[in-house]
Structures are given as structure tokens and as C-alpha cells.
Amino acid sequence: MTRRCKVGVQLPEVERFVPWPEYLDLARRAEAAGFDSIWVGDHLIYDLPDGSTRGPYEAWTTLAAVAAVTERVEIGPLVASTSFHAPAMLAKQAATVDAISQGRLIAGLGAGWNRREFDAFGIPYDRRVSRFEEALAIIAPLLREGRTSFHGQFYDVDECVLDPAPVRAGGPPVMLGSNSPRMLSIGLPVVDLWNVWWSVYDNSVERFAEIKAEVDAVMPQGRHVEATAAVLVTLPGGRGRMMGETYDARVATVTPDDLAQHVLRLADAGATHLQLVLDPITADSIDTVGAVLADLGS
């Protein structure tokens, strides 16, 4: 068998506290295990079902560190909220991470959704999609062309220059972290990839195919935007993946035993890159799934 699409892994977010040395060890282990990419969530805090509050490491700082301790894998946020930083500064962060990784960044972008963290960190939550639209209009040309001016309702930049430029020619690929109609109308004319989260398509190949058909139906003429999907993989000891204040909704179960066929079927349905969310996310889980990927080839 051959893999036919790239397969990455998301590092821990708030499933458990992970000391920083262990976090970097997981990144190195994922690269050694044969994953094509490593992803980190971009969140600030979650209120958990047990009443506690927990936050992950900051995404762009983390990506810079992961870039420095890996050599081959692509890396990216899954996905970065454009509301958390001024758009030109986010482009600057992305270009720097691309340089540290020597051209391995995929710039996943979205509008954000967890109001709790917006309010806690003093970030405006209103009109998030409108703010995203203006942010993308600044970030994309900066990453691709190195210079832009933009005067909008929420953001203003005047003769902004991105220097040093990203290492990858034409800038890192930009991925849209949404399949909602309005976000697609904003993103599809601009981005290189789009992504759907496992709970949105029920972790099901059939539902992924339906959503991809819906996206293809509104694709601007002459554009090709690759389809990507996050996949929840349940391993022994898995208890469900936390989603904000609640645990994951019921979805189709994907285990290591059926992961190979699941990957192949998603590739047949048009997915070009998958991000595996392992439950639990441990060194043993990475090694177990890495063995499955080895059987699939590269």
C-alpha cells in the first residue's frame, strides 16, 4: 500500500499538562515515527468539565521551538486565530517560523471560536468573520509578495514590508480552518488548502466526501484548493478528546486497527493531508500510529 496523502499529528493541547522537555520529545518522536507534519492548536485557555481552567503553550512560540528541533516534517497551527494578533504581526511571526523551519510552515488560519479566551485576554469577539476577512487581506499578500497597504474598518497598515521574507518561494501555503459558507466565500479565492475538523464531519469518510462536494460546488472558477481533514484516532486508554467545556460528541470510531483503510478511503475521497488527533496523545500513541504509517509507505 502507499499513503497517497500526507499524514500529520497534533501535539497535546489541554488533554493533560505536558512539561516542555516532554513536549519537544513528542515532536522529535513524531518526526522519527514517519509523520509528514506536526500541528499545534492556537488557544489560550479552556474551562474544563471538572471545573478547572487550563491553557496550552502559545502556538507561534511553540512552532518556532518545534521547527528548531526537527528537520523534515511540515509544521503548522491547527489553526491560528487571526484575532489573537495584529494581522501584519501574525504574518511576521509566520515568516519567522518559516525561516526557522527552512520553508516547512503551513499557515493555518481561522477566526477563532472560544469566547471564554477572547474575553479573558481582552480580545474583541464581535464580528470575528469580518475581522478575519480584513486580516486575510493583509496576511496573504505579505506572505506571498512581501509588501502591502490596507485600510479597513478594523485594521490599517501603510506600506508594510515583510523582511526577511519567508524561505519558501511564494510564501508558506495558507490553509483555511473552516467550511462554513461565509468563511469559504472569503477564503477560497485566496487560500491553498481548506480544513475540516473531525467533529464537524463526524469522523466519517462518507460525511467528509459530502462536505468536500459542497465546497467544490462553490469553488471559484479556475481555482484548485486542496482538501484536508483532522481525524480523531482512539487508542487504548482514550477517554474522549476535550472540546472547550465539554468532551467530544459521538463520532465514528477510528482505531489503529482500521486507520490504514481510513486514511486510504479519505485519500480516495479527495483528502490530500490529514491531521491525526490521538486519544490519548502520548509517546506510545505516536509510536503505535507511526508503525501503521510505516506499513502505508510514504
Tab-separated table of C-alpha atoms in Angstrom:
chain	number	residue	atom	x	y	z
A	1	MET	CA	0.000	0.000	0.000
A	2	THR	CA	1.021	3.616	-0.458
A	3	ARG	CA	-0.103	6.513	1.693
A	4	ARG	CA	-1.397	8.723	-1.162
A	5	CYS	CA	-1.910	11.681	1.174
A	6	LYS	CA	0.190	13.346	3.841
A	7	VAL	CA	-0.491	12.382	7.451
A	8	GLY	CA	0.417	14.555	10.419
A	9	VAL	CA	-0.211	14.565	14.155
A	10	GLN	CA	-1.468	17.216	16.555
A	11	LEU	CA	0.618	17.637	19.705
A	12	PRO	CA	-1.117	17.865	23.120
A	13	GLU	CA	-3.250	20.894	23.844
A	14	VAL	CA	-5.064	20.678	27.198
A	15	GLU	CA	-5.663	16.942	27.463
A	16	ARG	CA	-3.042	16.902	30.199
A	17	PHE	CA	-0.173	19.067	31.370
A	18	VAL	CA	2.943	18.256	29.348
A	19	PRO	CA	6.289	19.567	30.663
A	20	TRP	CA	8.214	21.390	27.963
A	21	PRO	CA	11.041	18.834	27.589
A	22	GLU	CA	8.440	16.097	27.054
A	23	TYR	CA	6.633	18.281	24.521
A	24	LEU	CA	9.756	18.626	22.398
A	25	ASP	CA	10.431	14.904	22.786
A	26	LEU	CA	6.977	14.185	21.344
A	27	ALA	CA	7.795	16.391	18.340
A	28	ARG	CA	11.092	14.605	17.711
A	29	ARG	CA	9.415	11.237	18.171
A	30	ALA	CA	6.673	12.125	15.662
A	31	GLU	CA	9.266	13.017	13.043
A	32	ALA	CA	11.213	9.817	13.718
A	33	ALA	CA	7.984	7.784	13.509
A	34	GLY	CA	7.397	8.919	9.935
A	35	PHE	CA	4.666	11.518	10.265
A	36	ASP	CA	4.624	14.092	7.471
A	37	SER	CA	3.630	17.033	9.644
A	38	ILE	CA	3.260	18.277	13.232
A	39	TRP	CA	0.446	20.604	14.318
A	40	VAL	CA	-0.364	22.646	17.407
A	41	GLY	CA	-3.647	24.236	18.432
A	42	ASP	CA	-3.853	28.008	18.829
A	43	HIS	CA	-5.824	28.525	22.031
A	44	LEU	CA	-5.271	30.448	25.240
A	45	ILE	CA	-7.442	28.858	27.932
A	46	TYR	CA	-10.241	26.323	28.296
A	47	ASP	CA	-12.678	25.783	31.138
A	48	LEU	CA	-12.650	22.021	31.615
A	49	PRO	CA	-15.528	19.714	32.604
A	50	ASP	CA	-14.078	19.194	36.086
A	51	GLY	CA	-14.292	22.922	36.824
A	52	SER	CA	-10.590	23.656	36.343
A	53	THR	CA	-9.070	26.050	33.822
A	54	ARG	CA	-6.107	25.023	31.708
A	55	GLY	CA	-4.206	26.591	28.835
A	56	PRO	CA	-1.775	25.274	26.221
A	57	TYR	CA	1.578	26.743	25.285
A	58	GLU	CA	1.399	29.761	22.965
A	59	ALA	CA	1.185	28.490	19.403
A	60	TRP	CA	3.704	30.549	17.438
A	61	THR	CA	6.393	30.327	20.123
A	62	THR	CA	5.808	26.583	20.227
A	63	LEU	CA	6.032	26.252	16.450
A	64	ALA	CA	9.364	28.107	16.461
A	65	ALA	CA	10.729	25.657	19.025
A	66	VAL	CA	9.386	22.625	17.157
A	67	ALA	CA	10.924	23.964	13.955
A	68	ALA	CA	14.301	24.188	15.677
A	69	VAL	CA	14.312	20.574	16.891
A	70	THR	CA	13.013	18.930	13.702
A	71	GLU	CA	14.408	18.729	10.188
A	72	ARG	CA	11.892	17.157	7.808
A	73	VAL	CA	8.269	17.464	8.923
A	74	GLU	CA	5.993	20.301	7.893
A	75	ILE	CA	4.612	22.271	10.822
A	76	GLY	CA	1.621	24.500	11.366
A	77	PRO	CA	-1.087	25.850	13.644
A	78	LEU	CA	-4.382	23.966	13.526
A	79	VAL	CA	-5.437	26.718	13.162
A	80	ALA	CA	-4.159	30.160	14.172
A	81	SER	CA	-6.801	32.680	15.212
A	82	THR	CA	-6.242	35.863	13.248
A	83	SER	CA	-7.869	37.773	16.126
A	84	PHE	CA	-5.073	36.975	18.578
A	85	HIS	CA	-2.506	39.183	16.843
A	86	ALA	CA	-2.478	42.231	14.620
A	87	PRO	CA	-2.548	40.731	11.090
A	88	ALA	CA	0.780	42.178	9.961
A	89	MET	CA	2.416	40.910	13.154
A	90	LEU	CA	0.928	37.459	12.576
A	91	ALA	CA	2.453	37.485	9.086
A	92	LYS	CA	5.786	38.483	10.652
A	93	GLN	CA	5.552	35.569	13.106
A	94	ALA	CA	4.688	33.166	10.295
A	95	ALA	CA	7.597	34.346	8.141
A	96	THR	CA	9.981	33.912	11.075
A	97	VAL	CA	8.747	30.371	11.798
A	98	ASP	CA	9.046	29.587	8.085
A	99	ALA	CA	12.673	30.762	8.205
A	100	ILE	CA	13.472	28.750	11.340
A	101	SER	CA	11.974	25.650	9.718
A	102	GLN	CA	13.637	26.405	6.369
A	103	GLY	CA	10.355	26.501	4.472
A	104	ARG	CA	8.276	23.867	6.296
A	105	LEU	CA	5.398	26.041	7.584
A	106	ILE	CA	1.748	25.646	6.598
A	107	ALA	CA	-0.076	28.767	7.766
A	108	GLY	CA	-3.432	27.505	9.015
A	109	LEU	CA	-5.762	30.435	9.734
A	110	GLY	CA	-9.226	30.824	11.208
A	111	ALA	CA	-11.470	33.304	13.016
A	112	GLY	CA	-11.434	31.622	16.442
A	113	TRP	CA	-14.493	30.415	18.326
A	114	ASN	CA	-13.926	30.066	22.094
A	115	ARG	CA	-15.421	33.249	23.556
A	116	ARG	CA	-14.032	32.458	27.006
A	117	GLU	CA	-10.452	33.048	25.877
A	118	PHE	CA	-11.350	36.172	23.887
A	119	ASP	CA	-12.966	37.744	26.940
A	120	ALA	CA	-10.215	36.595	29.322
A	121	PHE	CA	-7.422	38.087	27.197
A	122	GLY	CA	-9.295	41.258	26.221
A	123	ILE	CA	-9.681	40.369	22.540
A	124	PRO	CA	-12.777	41.613	20.669
A	125	TYR	CA	-15.164	38.738	19.922
A	126	ASP	CA	-17.737	40.606	17.874
A	127	ARG	CA	-17.706	40.423	14.057
A	128	ARG	CA	-14.988	37.782	14.068
A	129	VAL	CA	-15.568	36.752	10.449
A	130	SER	CA	-15.492	40.351	9.218
A	131	ARG	CA	-12.260	40.851	11.141
A	132	PHE	CA	-10.898	37.618	9.630
A	133	GLU	CA	-11.719	38.866	6.126
A	134	GLU	CA	-9.642	42.007	6.636
A	135	ALA	CA	-6.855	40.085	8.357
A	136	LEU	CA	-6.564	37.626	5.458
A	137	ALA	CA	-6.421	40.554	3.028
A	138	ILE	CA	-3.300	41.723	4.877
A	139	ILE	CA	-1.631	38.427	5.751
A	140	ALA	CA	-1.831	36.721	2.342
A	141	PRO	CA	-0.123	39.449	0.273
A	142	LEU	CA	2.512	39.990	2.951
A	143	LEU	CA	3.444	36.299	2.966
A	144	ARG	CA	3.337	35.997	-0.823
A	145	GLU	CA	4.556	39.364	-2.060
A	146	GLY	CA	6.285	40.872	0.967
A	147	ARG	CA	4.524	44.223	0.914
A	148	THR	CA	1.015	45.629	1.268
A	149	SER	CA	-1.140	48.564	2.296
A	150	PHE	CA	-4.662	48.104	3.594
A	151	HIS	CA	-7.200	50.466	5.122
A	152	GLY	CA	-10.265	48.783	6.532
A	153	GLN	CA	-12.796	49.069	9.310
A	154	PHE	CA	-10.744	47.040	11.800
A	155	TYR	CA	-7.161	47.147	10.538
A	156	ASP	CA	-4.878	49.664	8.858
A	157	VAL	CA	-1.407	49.030	7.513
A	158	ASP	CA	0.548	51.512	5.422
A	159	GLU	CA	3.371	50.357	3.158
A	160	CYS	CA	4.065	47.361	5.397
A	161	VAL	CA	7.118	45.373	4.309
A	162	LEU	CA	7.775	41.792	5.430
A	163	ASP	CA	11.529	41.388	5.701
A	164	PRO	CA	13.126	38.877	5.946
A	165	ALA	CA	10.736	37.183	3.588
A	166	PRO	CA	9.523	33.599	4.084
A	167	VAL	CA	12.017	30.983	2.934
A	168	ARG	CA	9.517	29.027	0.833
A	169	ALA	CA	9.142	30.573	-2.618
A	170	GLY	CA	5.827	32.412	-2.775
A	171	GLY	CA	5.414	32.083	0.980
A	172	PRO	CA	4.040	29.219	3.052
A	173	PRO	CA	0.782	27.604	1.904
A	174	VAL	CA	-2.224	29.228	3.566
A	175	MET	CA	-4.895	26.885	4.939
A	176	LEU	CA	-8.444	27.917	5.831
A	177	GLY	CA	-9.667	26.310	9.040
A	178	SER	CA	-13.362	26.350	8.222
A	179	ASN	CA	-16.007	25.021	5.851
A	180	SER	CA	-18.768	27.482	6.775
A	181	PRO	CA	-20.333	29.217	3.752
A	182	ARG	CA	-19.163	32.744	4.565
A	183	MET	CA	-15.644	31.693	5.509
A	184	LEU	CA	-15.422	29.710	2.272
A	185	SER	CA	-16.548	32.730	0.271
A	186	ILE	CA	-13.738	34.734	1.877
A	187	GLY	CA	-11.065	32.060	1.811
A	188	LEU	CA	-11.450	30.016	-1.368
A	189	PRO	CA	-10.374	32.840	-3.702
A	190	VAL	CA	-7.174	33.214	-1.658
A	191	VAL	CA	-6.052	30.088	0.231
A	192	ASP	CA	-4.173	26.977	-0.884
A	193	LEU	CA	-5.924	24.436	1.370
A	194	TRP	CA	-9.064	24.157	3.490
A	195	ASN	CA	-9.570	22.035	6.584
A	196	VAL	CA	-12.500	20.383	8.330
A	197	TRP	CA	-12.338	19.287	11.987
A	198	TRP	CA	-13.268	15.709	12.879
A	199	SER	CA	-16.328	16.643	14.968
A	200	VAL	CA	-17.749	18.674	12.058
A	201	TYR	CA	-17.753	15.741	9.625
A	202	ASP	CA	-18.421	13.092	12.315
A	203	ASN	CA	-15.021	11.466	11.703
A	204	SER	CA	-16.721	9.735	8.764
A	205	VAL	CA	-15.376	9.230	5.266
A	206	GLU	CA	-18.888	9.466	3.840
A	207	ARG	CA	-19.598	12.783	5.543
A	208	PHE	CA	-16.178	14.132	4.538
A	209	ALA	CA	-16.998	13.318	0.910
A	210	GLU	CA	-20.314	15.167	1.239
A	211	ILE	CA	-18.646	18.252	2.698
A	212	LYS	CA	-15.941	18.225	0.033
A	213	ALA	CA	-18.638	18.091	-2.656
A	214	GLU	CA	-20.304	21.100	-1.022
A	215	VAL	CA	-17.008	23.008	-1.029
A	216	ASP	CA	-16.241	22.034	-4.620
A	217	ALA	CA	-19.668	23.340	-5.639
A	218	VAL	CA	-18.754	26.865	-4.503
A	219	MET	CA	-15.124	26.790	-5.659
A	220	PRO	CA	-14.293	29.884	-7.746
A	221	GLN	CA	-13.779	29.060	-11.392
A	222	GLY	CA	-10.192	28.189	-12.209
A	223	ARG	CA	-9.143	27.687	-8.579
A	224	HIS	CA	-7.843	24.464	-7.027
A	225	VAL	CA	-7.822	24.417	-3.223
A	226	GLU	CA	-6.721	21.178	-1.563
A	227	ALA	CA	-8.962	19.462	0.985
A	228	THR	CA	-7.567	18.446	4.382
A	229	ALA	CA	-9.187	16.860	7.434
A	230	ALA	CA	-8.485	16.262	11.106
A	231	VAL	CA	-9.098	12.667	12.227
A	232	LEU	CA	-9.746	11.536	15.802
A	233	VAL	CA	-7.915	8.244	16.455
A	234	THR	CA	-8.884	6.326	19.591
A	235	LEU	CA	-6.211	4.178	21.255
A	236	PRO	CA	-6.252	2.046	24.404
A	237	GLY	CA	-6.740	4.355	27.380
A	238	GLY	CA	-8.547	7.002	25.335
A	239	ARG	CA	-11.286	8.810	27.247
A	240	GLY	CA	-12.526	11.277	24.657
A	241	ARG	CA	-10.981	14.482	23.387
A	242	MET	CA	-11.827	17.665	25.309
A	243	MET	CA	-13.555	20.359	23.247
A	244	GLY	CA	-13.729	23.503	25.333
A	245	GLU	CA	-16.082	22.939	28.260
A	246	THR	CA	-17.249	19.509	27.114
A	247	TYR	CA	-15.885	16.251	25.757
A	248	ASP	CA	-16.168	15.311	22.101
A	249	ALA	CA	-19.517	14.497	20.551
A	250	ARG	CA	-20.160	10.926	19.499
A	251	VAL	CA	-18.343	10.255	16.249
A	252	ALA	CA	-17.317	7.247	14.190
A	253	THR	CA	-14.505	5.436	15.989
A	254	VAL	CA	-11.179	5.149	14.196
A	255	THR	CA	-8.630	2.872	15.871
A	256	PRO	CA	-5.097	1.881	14.841
A	257	ASP	CA	-6.508	-1.395	13.523
A	258	ASP	CA	-8.628	0.357	10.894
A	259	LEU	CA	-6.573	3.540	10.480
A	260	ALA	CA	-4.763	2.393	7.329
A	261	GLN	CA	-8.006	1.783	5.451
A	262	HIS	CA	-9.464	5.013	6.842
A	263	VAL	CA	-6.508	7.000	5.501
A	264	LEU	CA	-6.776	5.333	2.096
A	265	ARG	CA	-10.526	5.936	1.908
A	266	LEU	CA	-10.141	9.610	2.837
A	267	ALA	CA	-7.468	9.948	0.159
A	268	ASP	CA	-9.834	8.345	-2.353
A	269	ALA	CA	-12.466	10.880	-1.266
A	270	GLY	CA	-10.082	13.717	-2.107
A	271	ALA	CA	-8.167	14.487	1.084
A	272	THR	CA	-4.547	15.459	0.449
A	273	HIS	CA	-3.407	15.970	4.052
A	274	LEU	CA	-4.716	14.565	7.346
A	275	GLN	CA	-4.026	15.717	10.887
A	276	LEU	CA	-4.414	12.890	13.391
A	277	VAL	CA	-5.719	13.791	16.849
A	278	LEU	CA	-4.576	10.884	19.013
A	279	ASP	CA	-6.523	9.959	22.139
A	280	PRO	CA	-4.583	9.685	24.362
A	281	ILE	CA	-1.727	11.771	22.937
A	282	THR	CA	1.377	10.086	24.380
A	283	ALA	CA	4.743	8.827	23.185
A	284	ASP	CA	3.334	5.300	23.000
A	285	SER	CA	0.411	6.506	20.872
A	286	ILE	CA	2.771	8.241	18.457
A	287	ASP	CA	4.885	5.090	18.137
A	288	THR	CA	1.821	2.867	17.640
A	289	VAL	CA	0.332	5.024	14.900
A	290	GLY	CA	3.760	5.587	13.376
A	291	ALA	CA	4.000	1.834	12.814
A	292	VAL	CA	0.703	1.957	10.914
A	293	LEU	CA	2.052	4.772	8.753
A	294	ALA	CA	5.215	2.784	8.072
A	295	ASP	CA	3.083	-0.011	6.637
A	296	LEU	CA	1.388	2.550	4.386
A	297	GLY	CA	4.702	3.713	2.977
A	298	SER	CA	5.463	7.328	2.090
